[in-house]
């Protein structure tokens, strides 16, 4: 293990054997986190550990900030678009020194912690093993200069934590995330003698304004008599409580929001409150490492109430905590990003389970008068079989809330049995929240959270659970519509393309179709390979303007025409001429590009004609590749008298022809000629011999990795083998 000197270099901590127990390991982890915060100069930090499933991170311990503030990230799927997941997923330092950059790049994170702060996240790696992540927080600034930590020190702190976690695992005490995230206690700035503490208290009592102190959890640790009187309470009633819980007029979430803003940003805050009619107080917040000092004094806002004053009356019921509001906003943003049903299910099981401290979660959908389990975490398969396929008339609580639309909460197993006497008992389940999922006025399913210990469900928590159930239901409905549309589009697209390519002796062929990343999974790109006889085939590839249902419909009309020309033995020039005249007569308002190739496998030659389509790439047996220069032909559907000249090339065994649509090569800001030359270079580098199927997969994967594609892709590869 090493520490970090002031100059940023590493020095040994000293020979120290690995901690002998898991408890000692956690203590050492806490010490290393405290040292990381101290050595990097930030005011808060947290360690996330990789969950046993290897697919998520769990918050283990926080320093300088309550773990409660990080509730939305108690559990984070590695696929989530949040900094801690991205740092581990991409194995790199994520640096966000500007709060605006944080909000722009990670809106979900900004919603959950909407205060002025900067963030750095470094993955805890040894080799390729990811043990977790270190999160550091400091007051926001525009750069990593004096106002922020040194990136080198941040990386060094991450290395030390990773080495420790690796060594702990090697000694038989691997550290996994605990059941509940911990917050490290903050020691006082310096020890105080009893006499000094009494003198300090007397000093504060003599001041004309009220003074009090809150710890990082927001609890009163000191209240002067003047402050208690101004706040409308007494010192004994306030000590150990939070203002928004012990002061009736302080239920507005704005109070807690101001406190959190001071803790996270470490910037002083000021606001006015009205604890009683015609009585105003000025409240000043001064944050520090161990808490927040508060100064309270009478004020007069000019006789005109501020535009958004604090609440003057106790709201009906218990107020909703600000942390839970942020949690709802965070999960709402996440649900809005979910696309298909699987995405929604993964989000609920991966992120909501740890966010609520639940042990298990199950998601049921209503289909054809029965329930179907579409997602779960923590349940035994035997229990799930009882629900999967059960009729909606079953008396089970998960089904009853679905049919009644009324959520049910049970603090203990005894409560559950009073309503449902036949309810079976399952180990590790002591309290339940059964939530109906209602969207567009109809039930779409139910969600069940189970907890491993008895717990009450105050009114505010029931509101939060119910609100989230509504968000889940809406997300599921949107996702179901998306999946249905996607399935329909894929079915239609499959009907417009060949089911399979014909098998010809001596010809190795492979094809791929990849829809655009935008809109429906359907488009105007098409291809075909027609077997004329044992030694002759026709290859066609084309692109109808647009990638939507209208373009697909035109494919359904033009492709059979071209195919019939191929079967009739038409030359490439004649086939394109006939297709062009038909398209002009149809007048669909769209144009079509097309490349038509007559392949003679016996004579080793190919005849090509193009109607405004990107030229094919020819890879010769010796390995070099070129973009074929073909005489241009006008797009189909423009001029009924257009002429389509043809070109004959030699096609010897070992030669590969690549036919493609522009979606494969065209990217924003790239010259099309350069892009086609790049495709030729890819084919030239391709290792031979390899099947066209493998080569097609490699080309499509490369297209996915290199840039965001905004157009459909069709690819048809043809190789003449020695068997011909």
XYZ file of C-alpha atoms in Angstrom:
724
model
C 0.000 0.000 0.000
C 1.143 3.554 -0.670
C 0.214 7.034 0.443
C 0.394 10.178 -1.675
C 2.904 12.850 -0.792
C 2.320 16.538 -1.306
C 4.285 16.376 -4.579
C 1.964 13.676 -5.891
C 4.541 10.873 -5.660
C 3.835 7.592 -3.887
C 5.492 6.487 -0.688
C 5.047 3.235 1.253
C 2.530 3.145 4.034
C 4.787 0.610 5.676
C 4.808 -3.163 5.723
C 1.319 -4.127 6.775
C -0.141 -7.608 6.399
C -3.601 -7.897 4.836
C -6.422 -7.447 7.352
C -7.282 -10.818 8.897
C -11.082 -10.489 8.956
C -13.857 -9.066 6.801
C -14.669 -6.565 9.559
C -11.060 -5.407 9.603
C -11.125 -5.224 5.806
C -14.085 -2.863 5.893
C -12.322 -0.729 8.488
C -9.278 -0.538 6.251
C -11.470 0.344 3.273
C -12.962 3.187 5.328
C -9.488 4.414 6.245
C -8.377 4.391 2.623
C -11.471 6.336 1.577
C -10.808 8.949 4.266
C -7.214 9.193 3.077
C -8.289 9.488 -0.568
C -10.581 12.413 0.317
C -7.849 14.052 2.372
C -5.000 13.530 -0.123
C -6.969 14.697 -3.155
C -8.278 17.785 -1.360
C -11.956 17.148 -2.081
C -14.678 17.409 0.536
C -16.594 14.192 -0.117
C -16.102 10.757 -1.592
C -17.721 7.359 -1.896
C -16.698 3.823 -2.789
C -18.858 1.632 -5.008
C -18.186 -2.107 -5.085
C -19.003 -4.529 -7.863
C -22.052 -6.625 -7.029
C -21.742 -10.437 -6.984
C -23.557 -10.687 -10.314
C -20.826 -8.616 -11.968
C -23.441 -6.514 -13.782
C -23.952 -3.694 -11.302
C -22.282 -1.508 -8.706
C -23.488 -0.960 -5.136
C -22.692 1.985 -2.906
C -20.656 0.691 0.025
C -19.525 3.740 2.020
C -19.610 7.543 1.781
C -17.342 10.122 3.395
C -18.100 13.838 3.836
C -21.625 13.465 2.495
C -24.498 11.330 3.814
C -24.991 8.127 1.864
C -28.674 9.064 1.819
C -27.841 11.859 -0.660
C -26.712 9.167 -3.111
C -29.869 7.059 -2.815
C -30.461 6.919 -6.604
C -27.096 5.156 -6.924
C -27.383 2.658 -4.086
C -27.433 0.206 -6.986
C -26.239 1.094 -10.491
C -26.357 -1.216 -13.498
C -23.105 -1.124 -15.452
C -25.111 -0.262 -18.547
C -26.605 2.857 -16.907
C -25.711 6.285 -18.361
C -24.282 7.605 -15.084
C -20.632 8.519 -14.322
C -19.839 5.666 -11.906
C -21.095 3.042 -14.376
C -19.359 4.647 -17.346
C -16.023 4.833 -15.528
C -16.083 1.082 -14.809
C -17.623 0.125 -18.143
C -15.044 2.031 -20.170
C -12.219 1.576 -17.620
C -11.262 5.241 -17.597
C -11.328 8.314 -15.399
C -14.546 10.321 -15.771
C -13.841 13.974 -15.004
C -16.656 16.536 -14.735
C -15.153 19.755 -13.391
C -17.988 21.949 -14.659
C -21.510 21.456 -13.230
C -22.998 22.461 -16.585
C -21.022 19.720 -18.297
C -22.298 17.268 -15.694
C -25.914 18.265 -16.409
C -25.377 18.141 -20.168
C -23.682 14.745 -20.316
C -25.496 13.024 -17.457
C -28.978 14.527 -17.012
C -30.114 11.667 -14.759
C -27.254 12.373 -12.364
C -27.943 16.104 -12.398
C -31.619 15.536 -11.604
C -30.805 13.313 -8.650
C -28.173 15.668 -7.187
C -29.084 19.107 -8.597
C -26.450 21.207 -6.810
C -23.352 23.115 -7.827
C -20.566 20.549 -7.613
C -17.891 18.793 -9.622
C -17.310 15.075 -9.878
C -14.493 12.682 -10.665
C -14.923 8.911 -10.858
C -12.020 6.525 -11.201
C -12.507 2.769 -11.709
C -10.858 0.480 -9.173
C -8.930 -1.828 -11.506
C -6.167 -4.372 -11.210
C -5.434 -5.660 -14.683
C -8.806 -6.237 -16.270
C -10.609 -6.919 -12.970
C -12.980 -4.170 -11.896
C -13.477 -4.096 -8.127
C -15.635 -0.977 -8.110
C -15.297 2.792 -8.412
C -14.170 5.771 -6.347
C -16.398 8.866 -6.536
C -15.009 12.238 -5.456
C -16.970 15.493 -5.071
C -15.726 19.063 -4.714
C -17.170 22.575 -5.300
C -17.853 23.077 -8.983
C -15.414 24.978 -11.183
C -14.634 25.223 -14.852
C -11.380 23.250 -14.787
C -9.186 20.933 -12.755
C -6.957 23.781 -11.625
C -6.461 25.033 -8.080
C -10.175 24.711 -7.340
C -10.149 20.986 -8.038
C -8.019 17.937 -7.248
C -5.095 16.727 -9.312
C -6.103 13.990 -11.786
C -2.843 12.201 -10.940
C -3.757 12.097 -7.249
C -7.255 10.866 -8.087
C -5.829 8.026 -10.180
C -3.313 7.186 -7.437
C -6.084 7.000 -4.839
C -8.001 4.665 -7.121
C -4.960 2.427 -7.566
C -4.418 2.124 -3.798
C -8.035 1.146 -3.209
C -7.918 -1.368 -6.064
C -4.708 -2.967 -4.748
C -6.255 -3.283 -1.309
C -9.432 -4.922 -2.661
C -7.331 -7.315 -4.737
C -5.157 -8.259 -1.738
C -8.216 -8.730 0.477
C -9.679 -11.145 -2.082
C -6.389 -13.046 -2.325
C -6.309 -13.562 1.448
C -9.786 -15.066 1.484
C -11.692 -11.961 2.613
C -13.138 -10.470 -0.583
C -15.148 -7.334 0.030
C -18.574 -7.233 -1.528
C -21.179 -4.534 -1.014
C -22.929 -4.667 2.334
C -26.707 -4.769 2.772
C -26.966 -1.028 3.497
C -24.591 1.780 2.424
C -22.670 3.348 5.292
C -21.731 6.944 6.097
C -18.452 7.488 7.912
C -18.724 9.617 11.061
C -17.049 13.011 10.881
C -14.568 13.720 13.691
C -14.521 17.275 15.120
C -11.958 19.709 13.740
C -10.049 19.426 17.028
C -10.644 18.088 20.504
C -12.288 20.490 22.953
C -11.747 20.579 26.681
C -14.962 20.716 28.742
C -14.208 24.240 29.913
C -13.619 25.399 26.337
C -16.895 23.836 25.188
C -18.809 25.595 27.989
C -17.141 28.901 27.144
C -18.067 28.502 23.466
C -21.691 27.784 24.369
C -21.839 30.824 26.639
C -20.341 32.987 23.909
C -23.034 31.904 21.477
C -25.791 32.475 24.030
C -24.681 36.108 24.450
C -25.019 36.879 20.746
C -28.177 38.750 19.691
C -29.067 36.367 16.876
C -29.861 32.680 17.190
C -27.222 30.086 16.380
C -27.427 26.362 15.879
C -25.468 23.555 14.302
C -26.588 20.660 12.089
C -24.537 17.565 11.389
C -24.198 16.242 7.826
C -27.400 14.244 8.319
C -29.280 17.464 9.080
C -29.802 16.816 12.795
C -29.488 19.557 15.423
C -26.320 19.020 17.466
C -26.407 22.445 19.144
C -29.184 25.039 19.521
C -28.883 28.325 21.380
C -31.786 29.454 23.522
C -32.341 32.442 21.230
C -32.418 30.212 18.154
C -34.945 27.848 19.732
C -37.207 30.779 20.645
C -36.981 32.269 17.143
C -37.760 28.876 15.618
C -40.798 28.509 17.874
C -39.592 25.537 19.930
C -37.296 24.590 22.807
C -33.760 23.290 22.912
C -34.647 19.786 24.243
C -37.303 19.316 21.557
C -34.910 20.243 18.752
C -31.694 18.431 19.680
C -31.226 15.231 17.679
C -34.039 16.056 15.259
C -34.097 17.427 11.724
C -35.732 20.864 11.183
C -38.104 19.567 8.523
C -39.312 16.906 10.943
C -39.535 18.786 14.250
C -40.700 22.232 13.092
C -44.303 22.188 11.814
C -43.770 25.170 9.486
C -40.629 23.614 7.956
C -42.299 20.868 5.930
C -41.656 22.541 2.578
C -38.947 20.558 0.710
C -37.175 23.858 0.024
C -35.706 23.813 3.548
C -34.072 20.446 3.102
C -33.054 21.436 -0.417
C -31.153 24.472 0.904
C -29.401 22.310 3.484
C -28.402 19.697 0.907
C -27.169 22.382 -1.464
C -24.860 23.729 1.251
C -23.491 20.265 2.105
C -22.861 19.221 -1.499
C -21.554 22.517 -2.889
C -19.857 23.728 0.341
C -21.126 27.178 -0.515
C -22.891 29.424 2.057
C -26.636 29.751 1.630
C -29.248 32.307 2.581
C -33.038 32.296 2.577
C -35.965 33.790 4.439
C -38.770 31.909 6.155
C -42.086 32.836 7.737
C -42.690 30.610 10.811
C -45.785 32.571 11.771
C -47.969 35.220 10.146
C -46.212 38.604 9.951
C -42.982 37.193 11.385
C -39.989 36.625 9.136
C -36.604 35.070 9.809
C -33.360 35.286 7.874
C -31.516 31.951 7.816
C -27.816 31.778 6.904
C -26.056 28.455 6.261
C -22.287 28.015 6.589
C -21.190 24.466 5.626
C -18.043 22.714 6.769
C -16.498 19.280 6.992
C -18.515 18.120 10.002
C -21.821 19.884 9.406
C -23.550 23.190 8.798
C -23.586 26.224 11.093
C -26.865 28.131 10.993
C -27.493 31.720 12.016
C -31.114 32.799 12.532
C -32.196 36.417 12.943
C -35.436 38.400 12.626
C -35.873 40.231 9.367
C -38.365 42.326 7.446
C -38.599 41.518 3.723
C -40.027 44.984 3.048
C -43.576 44.138 4.033
C -44.053 42.197 0.798
C -43.903 38.425 1.048
C -41.258 36.801 -1.168
C -42.596 35.226 -4.346
C -42.163 31.716 -2.960
C -42.260 31.906 0.856
C -41.911 28.922 3.095
C -45.093 27.155 4.064
C -46.868 28.729 6.994
C -49.132 25.815 7.814
C -48.553 22.182 8.444
C -49.408 20.334 5.225
C -51.921 17.510 5.537
C -50.092 14.293 6.295
C -46.367 13.810 6.578
C -44.364 15.793 3.994
C -42.471 13.959 1.290
C -38.728 14.001 1.898
C -36.627 15.841 -0.661
C -34.431 12.797 -1.148
C -37.457 10.784 -2.199
C -38.492 13.541 -4.603
C -35.047 13.393 -6.206
C -35.302 9.618 -6.282
C -38.609 9.794 -8.145
C -37.173 12.320 -10.612
C -34.100 10.156 -11.168
C -36.088 7.006 -11.829
C -38.570 8.931 -13.980
C -35.704 10.132 -16.161
C -34.355 6.599 -16.362
C -37.755 5.174 -17.296
C -38.142 7.809 -20.016
C -34.955 6.462 -21.622
C -36.131 2.848 -21.581
C -37.169 1.685 -25.052
C -38.478 -1.871 -24.984
C -40.168 -3.948 -22.305
C -36.877 -5.668 -21.492
C -35.277 -2.260 -20.839
C -38.031 -1.313 -18.399
C -37.806 -4.659 -16.603
C -34.015 -4.424 -16.310
C -34.254 -0.896 -14.924
C -36.805 -1.861 -12.278
C -34.946 -4.968 -11.123
C -31.469 -3.400 -11.271
C -32.033 0.101 -9.876
C -35.312 0.210 -7.964
C -34.514 -2.777 -5.771
C -31.476 -1.220 -4.041
C -32.963 2.284 -4.169
C -35.809 1.201 -1.881
C -33.789 -1.226 0.204
C -36.034 -4.087 -0.886
C -34.919 -7.702 -0.881
C -36.959 -8.881 -3.855
C -39.033 -7.391 -6.643
C -41.388 -9.004 -9.133
C -43.096 -7.476 -12.132
C -46.299 -9.057 -13.439
C -48.195 -8.251 -16.632
C -51.842 -8.872 -17.397
C -52.406 -10.776 -20.643
C -55.615 -12.428 -21.864
C -57.159 -12.670 -18.398
C -54.026 -14.117 -16.786
C -50.819 -12.889 -15.203
C -47.370 -13.371 -16.606
C -44.106 -12.796 -14.730
C -42.021 -10.531 -16.964
C -39.255 -9.687 -14.517
C -38.006 -10.513 -11.049
C -35.026 -10.369 -8.767
C -34.495 -12.424 -5.617
C -37.493 -14.738 -5.935
C -37.358 -18.522 -6.003
C -38.515 -20.124 -9.239
C -41.119 -22.193 -7.343
C -42.808 -19.052 -6.020
C -42.875 -17.435 -9.448
C -44.580 -20.462 -10.970
C -47.540 -19.801 -8.669
C -48.111 -16.436 -10.350
C -47.113 -17.170 -13.925
C -50.309 -17.957 -15.807
C -52.600 -17.486 -12.796
C -56.102 -16.181 -13.647
C -56.955 -12.615 -12.669
C -59.618 -14.016 -10.340
C -56.998 -15.535 -8.028
C -57.080 -14.231 -4.443
C -53.326 -13.533 -4.310
C -52.523 -9.926 -3.243
C -50.307 -9.304 -6.294
C -53.307 -10.103 -8.496
C -55.937 -8.427 -6.327
C -54.230 -5.030 -6.525
C -54.140 -5.448 -10.291
C -57.890 -5.965 -10.536
C -58.871 -3.379 -7.912
C -56.330 -0.725 -8.821
C -55.685 -0.032 -5.110
C -52.140 -0.519 -3.709
C -51.641 -2.600 -0.560
C -48.927 -2.234 2.075
C -48.215 -4.758 4.825
C -45.716 -3.902 7.559
C -45.496 -7.492 8.882
C -46.417 -11.025 7.924
C -49.164 -10.946 10.554
C -50.776 -7.971 8.801
C -50.639 -9.821 5.495
C -52.257 -12.915 7.039
C -55.127 -10.898 8.483
C -56.165 -9.902 4.959
C -54.934 -12.991 3.111
C -55.035 -15.938 5.563
C -53.722 -18.373 2.959
C -50.628 -16.311 2.206
C -47.538 -18.561 2.320
C -44.532 -17.543 4.371
C -41.184 -17.239 2.619
C -37.799 -16.832 4.253
C -36.418 -13.332 4.132
C -39.761 -11.639 3.397
C -41.246 -9.656 6.272
C -42.978 -6.634 4.685
C -44.565 -6.003 1.300
C -45.681 -3.262 -1.071
C -48.140 -4.476 -3.740
C -48.549 -1.822 -6.431
C -51.039 -1.822 -9.317
C -49.713 -0.633 -12.663
C -52.436 1.449 -14.291
C -51.886 3.138 -17.660
C -54.482 4.888 -19.828
C -57.140 3.918 -17.287
C -56.586 0.185 -17.576
C -54.463 -2.285 -15.591
C -51.300 -3.414 -17.337
C -49.756 -5.349 -14.455
C -48.532 -5.165 -10.874
C -45.230 -4.676 -9.079
C -44.329 -6.342 -5.774
C -41.543 -5.206 -3.445
C -40.670 -7.431 -0.483
C -38.426 -6.420 2.435
C -36.326 -8.591 4.714
C -37.488 -6.910 7.922
C -40.744 -5.422 9.198
C -41.218 -1.803 8.236
C -43.929 0.790 8.382
C -45.110 2.575 5.269
C -45.815 6.215 6.230
C -48.202 8.184 4.070
C -45.373 9.969 2.291
C -43.720 6.671 1.316
C -47.000 5.329 0.037
C -47.314 8.415 -2.147
C -43.829 7.847 -3.534
C -44.478 4.154 -4.195
C -47.793 4.923 -5.888
C -46.278 7.665 -8.035
C -43.506 5.334 -9.142
C -46.041 2.631 -9.973
C -47.719 5.101 -12.321
C -44.395 5.904 -13.982
C -43.615 2.198 -14.359
C -47.034 1.548 -15.899
C -46.620 4.358 -18.425
C -43.120 3.169 -19.309
C -44.372 -0.398 -19.779
C -47.204 0.762 -22.011
C -44.827 2.805 -24.177
C -42.363 -0.059 -24.285
C -45.061 -2.550 -25.269
C -46.176 -0.299 -28.122
C -42.560 0.040 -29.234
C -41.977 -3.705 -29.144
C -45.197 -4.311 -31.091
C -44.236 -1.748 -33.732
C -40.745 -3.169 -33.933
C -42.029 -6.715 -34.371
C -44.428 -5.569 -37.082
C -41.672 -3.666 -38.865
C -39.277 -6.603 -38.692
C -41.944 -8.962 -40.026
C -42.688 -6.617 -42.919
C -39.000 -6.095 -43.653
C -38.365 -9.830 -43.657
C -41.209 -10.266 -46.165
C -39.517 -7.769 -48.500
C -36.159 -9.550 -48.491
C -35.205 -13.096 -49.522
C -35.777 -15.748 -46.891
C -32.422 -17.223 -47.861
C -29.861 -17.021 -50.623
C -29.875 -19.754 -53.296
C -27.163 -22.392 -53.225
C -25.068 -22.420 -56.403
C -21.976 -24.623 -56.887
C -18.879 -22.440 -56.799
C -20.608 -19.380 -55.322
C -20.150 -18.284 -51.703
C -22.689 -15.584 -50.852
C -23.781 -13.746 -47.696
C -26.175 -10.867 -47.065
C -27.001 -8.528 -44.199
C -29.657 -5.921 -43.560
C -29.354 -3.405 -40.729
C -32.135 -0.846 -40.158
C -31.431 2.777 -39.367
C -30.947 3.790 -35.732
C -33.845 6.199 -36.141
C -37.508 5.478 -36.640
C -38.991 2.085 -37.404
C -36.841 -0.983 -38.097
C -37.902 -0.874 -41.715
C -36.542 0.858 -44.772
C -36.120 1.067 -48.502
C -32.891 -0.896 -48.905
C -33.201 -4.266 -50.655
C -31.103 -6.999 -52.195
C -31.709 -10.224 -54.086
C -29.795 -13.149 -55.526
C -31.660 -15.012 -58.244
C -30.582 -18.414 -59.525
C -31.171 -18.580 -63.284
C -29.577 -22.006 -63.850
C -26.697 -24.069 -62.449
C -24.021 -21.629 -63.690
C -25.839 -18.300 -64.002
C -27.173 -15.990 -61.279
C -28.287 -12.403 -60.992
C -27.363 -10.196 -58.013
C -29.347 -7.041 -57.299
C -29.045 -4.362 -54.654
C -31.026 -1.141 -54.400
C -32.152 1.724 -52.242
C -35.543 3.414 -52.273
C -35.521 7.012 -51.104
C -36.370 7.121 -47.373
C -36.480 4.525 -44.601
C -40.116 4.276 -43.627
C -43.258 2.313 -44.443
C -43.756 4.167 -47.758
C -40.267 3.230 -48.909
C -40.846 -0.366 -47.858
C -44.091 -0.483 -49.798
C -42.264 0.649 -52.938
C -39.680 -2.079 -52.407
C -42.541 -4.561 -52.380
C -43.555 -3.358 -55.851
C -40.191 -2.826 -57.575
C -38.264 -5.897 -56.367
C -40.616 -8.481 -57.983
C -40.328 -6.610 -61.293
C -36.541 -6.761 -61.253
C -36.629 -10.402 -60.165
C -38.940 -11.319 -63.051
C -36.530 -9.656 -65.486
C -33.694 -11.757 -64.077
C -35.640 -15.009 -64.447
C -36.548 -14.033 -68.016
C -32.861 -13.783 -68.904
C -32.818 -10.007 -69.468
C -29.474 -8.241 -69.732
C -28.602 -5.779 -66.942
C -29.248 -2.796 -69.245
C -32.638 -4.118 -70.368
C -33.696 -5.064 -66.831
C -32.970 -1.589 -65.464
C -34.675 0.051 -68.452
C -37.864 -1.910 -67.854
C -37.827 -1.202 -64.110
C -37.270 2.491 -64.773
C -40.228 2.792 -67.152
C -42.498 0.977 -64.707
C -41.459 3.269 -61.877
C -42.060 6.380 -63.984
C -45.549 5.122 -64.800
C -46.254 4.432 -61.134
C -45.149 7.996 -60.237
C -44.629 7.221 -56.529
C -42.817 10.497 -55.858
C -39.645 8.645 -54.899
C -36.549 7.585 -56.786
C -34.662 4.304 -56.603
C -30.989 3.483 -57.006
C -30.119 0.002 -58.206
C -27.100 -2.109 -59.152
C -27.772 -5.147 -61.346
C -25.101 -7.820 -61.981
C -25.325 -10.831 -64.281
C -22.960 -13.538 -62.973
C -21.608 -16.246 -65.287
C -19.886 -18.737 -63.023
C -18.793 -21.026 -65.867
C -17.180 -18.318 -68.017
C -15.804 -16.435 -64.996
C -17.254 -13.077 -65.920
C -19.790 -10.571 -64.662
C -21.835 -7.932 -66.460
C -22.827 -4.858 -64.413
C -25.165 -1.905 -64.869
C -26.026 0.798 -62.371
C -28.862 3.244 -61.860
C -27.232 5.842 -59.623
C -26.117 3.272 -57.063
C -22.770 3.288 -55.226
C -20.260 1.228 -57.255
C -19.280 -2.216 -55.971
C -15.889 -3.036 -54.513
C -13.877 -5.804 -56.185
C -11.284 -7.730 -54.185
C -8.877 -9.618 -56.421
C -7.393 -13.016 -55.569
C -3.999 -11.409 -54.852
C -5.579 -9.327 -52.066
C -5.754 -5.840 -53.519
C -9.180 -4.220 -53.775
C -10.622 -1.443 -55.891
C -13.833 0.545 -56.281
C -15.130 -0.289 -59.751
C -15.638 2.677 -62.048
C -18.943 2.042 -63.834
C -20.639 4.262 -66.424
C -23.214 6.303 -64.505
C -26.893 5.662 -64.956
C -29.798 7.860 -63.909
C -31.828 6.936 -60.832
C -34.915 4.860 -61.588
C -38.145 6.832 -61.778
C -36.895 10.110 -63.300
C -36.653 9.847 -67.104
C -38.544 7.118 -69.025
C -35.956 7.308 -71.838
C -32.912 6.913 -69.583
C -30.156 4.634 -70.859
C -28.198 2.205 -68.662
C -24.855 1.145 -70.184
C -23.261 -2.091 -68.988
C -19.703 -3.121 -68.108
C -18.143 -6.593 -68.328
C -15.406 -7.661 -65.913
C -13.389 -10.805 -65.390
C -14.410 -12.757 -62.320
C -11.834 -15.389 -61.539
C -11.923 -17.842 -58.603
C -10.960 -16.143 -55.353
C -12.500 -12.834 -56.410
C -14.942 -11.111 -54.045
C -17.634 -8.639 -55.070
C -19.080 -6.371 -52.361
C -22.462 -4.816 -53.120
C -23.767 -2.340 -50.563
C -26.041 0.628 -49.968
C -24.666 4.011 -48.955
C -25.622 3.489 -45.302
C -22.593 1.191 -44.955
C -20.069 3.878 -45.849
C -21.773 7.244 -45.536
C -21.234 9.159 -42.288
C -21.681 12.881 -41.543
C -18.626 14.949 -42.457
C -16.960 12.198 -44.527
C -16.420 12.414 -48.274
C -18.270 9.565 -49.990
C -15.325 8.716 -52.288
C -13.041 8.506 -49.265
C -15.586 6.317 -47.477
C -15.786 3.891 -50.422
C -11.987 3.775 -50.600
C -12.021 2.943 -46.896
C -14.330 -0.002 -47.579
C -11.917 -1.199 -50.281
C -9.066 -1.001 -47.761
C -11.081 -3.066 -45.291
C -11.635 -5.771 -47.896
C -7.959 -5.706 -48.847
C -7.006 -6.302 -45.204
C -9.496 -9.132 -44.806
C -7.727 -12.405 -44.126
C -8.369 -15.088 -46.717
C -9.602 -17.695 -46.851
C -12.730 -16.930 -44.819
C -16.401 -17.388 -45.505
C -18.481 -14.532 -46.843
C -20.713 -14.935 -43.806
C -17.867 -14.098 -41.423
C -16.698 -11.258 -43.642
C -20.216 -9.766 -43.778
C -20.445 -9.869 -39.976
C -17.058 -8.147 -39.659
C -18.066 -5.351 -42.052
C -21.376 -4.720 -40.284
C -19.717 -4.735 -36.842
C -17.147 -2.215 -38.066
C -19.914 0.042 -39.365
C -21.662 -0.086 -35.974
C -18.504 0.775 -34.061
C -17.130 3.588 -36.172
C -20.055 6.039 -36.280
C -23.738 6.533 -35.618
C -25.581 5.397 -38.721
C -28.575 7.422 -39.848
C -29.494 5.271 -42.867
C -30.327 1.632 -43.503
C -27.594 -0.770 -44.571
C -27.871 -3.588 -47.089
C -24.817 -5.688 -47.895
C -24.400 -8.548 -50.376
C -21.047 -10.342 -50.675
C -20.271 -12.723 -53.556
C -17.162 -14.866 -53.952
C -16.292 -17.248 -56.772
C -14.629 -20.317 -55.294
C -12.284 -22.786 -56.941
C -15.132 -25.306 -56.892
C -16.718 -23.458 -59.810
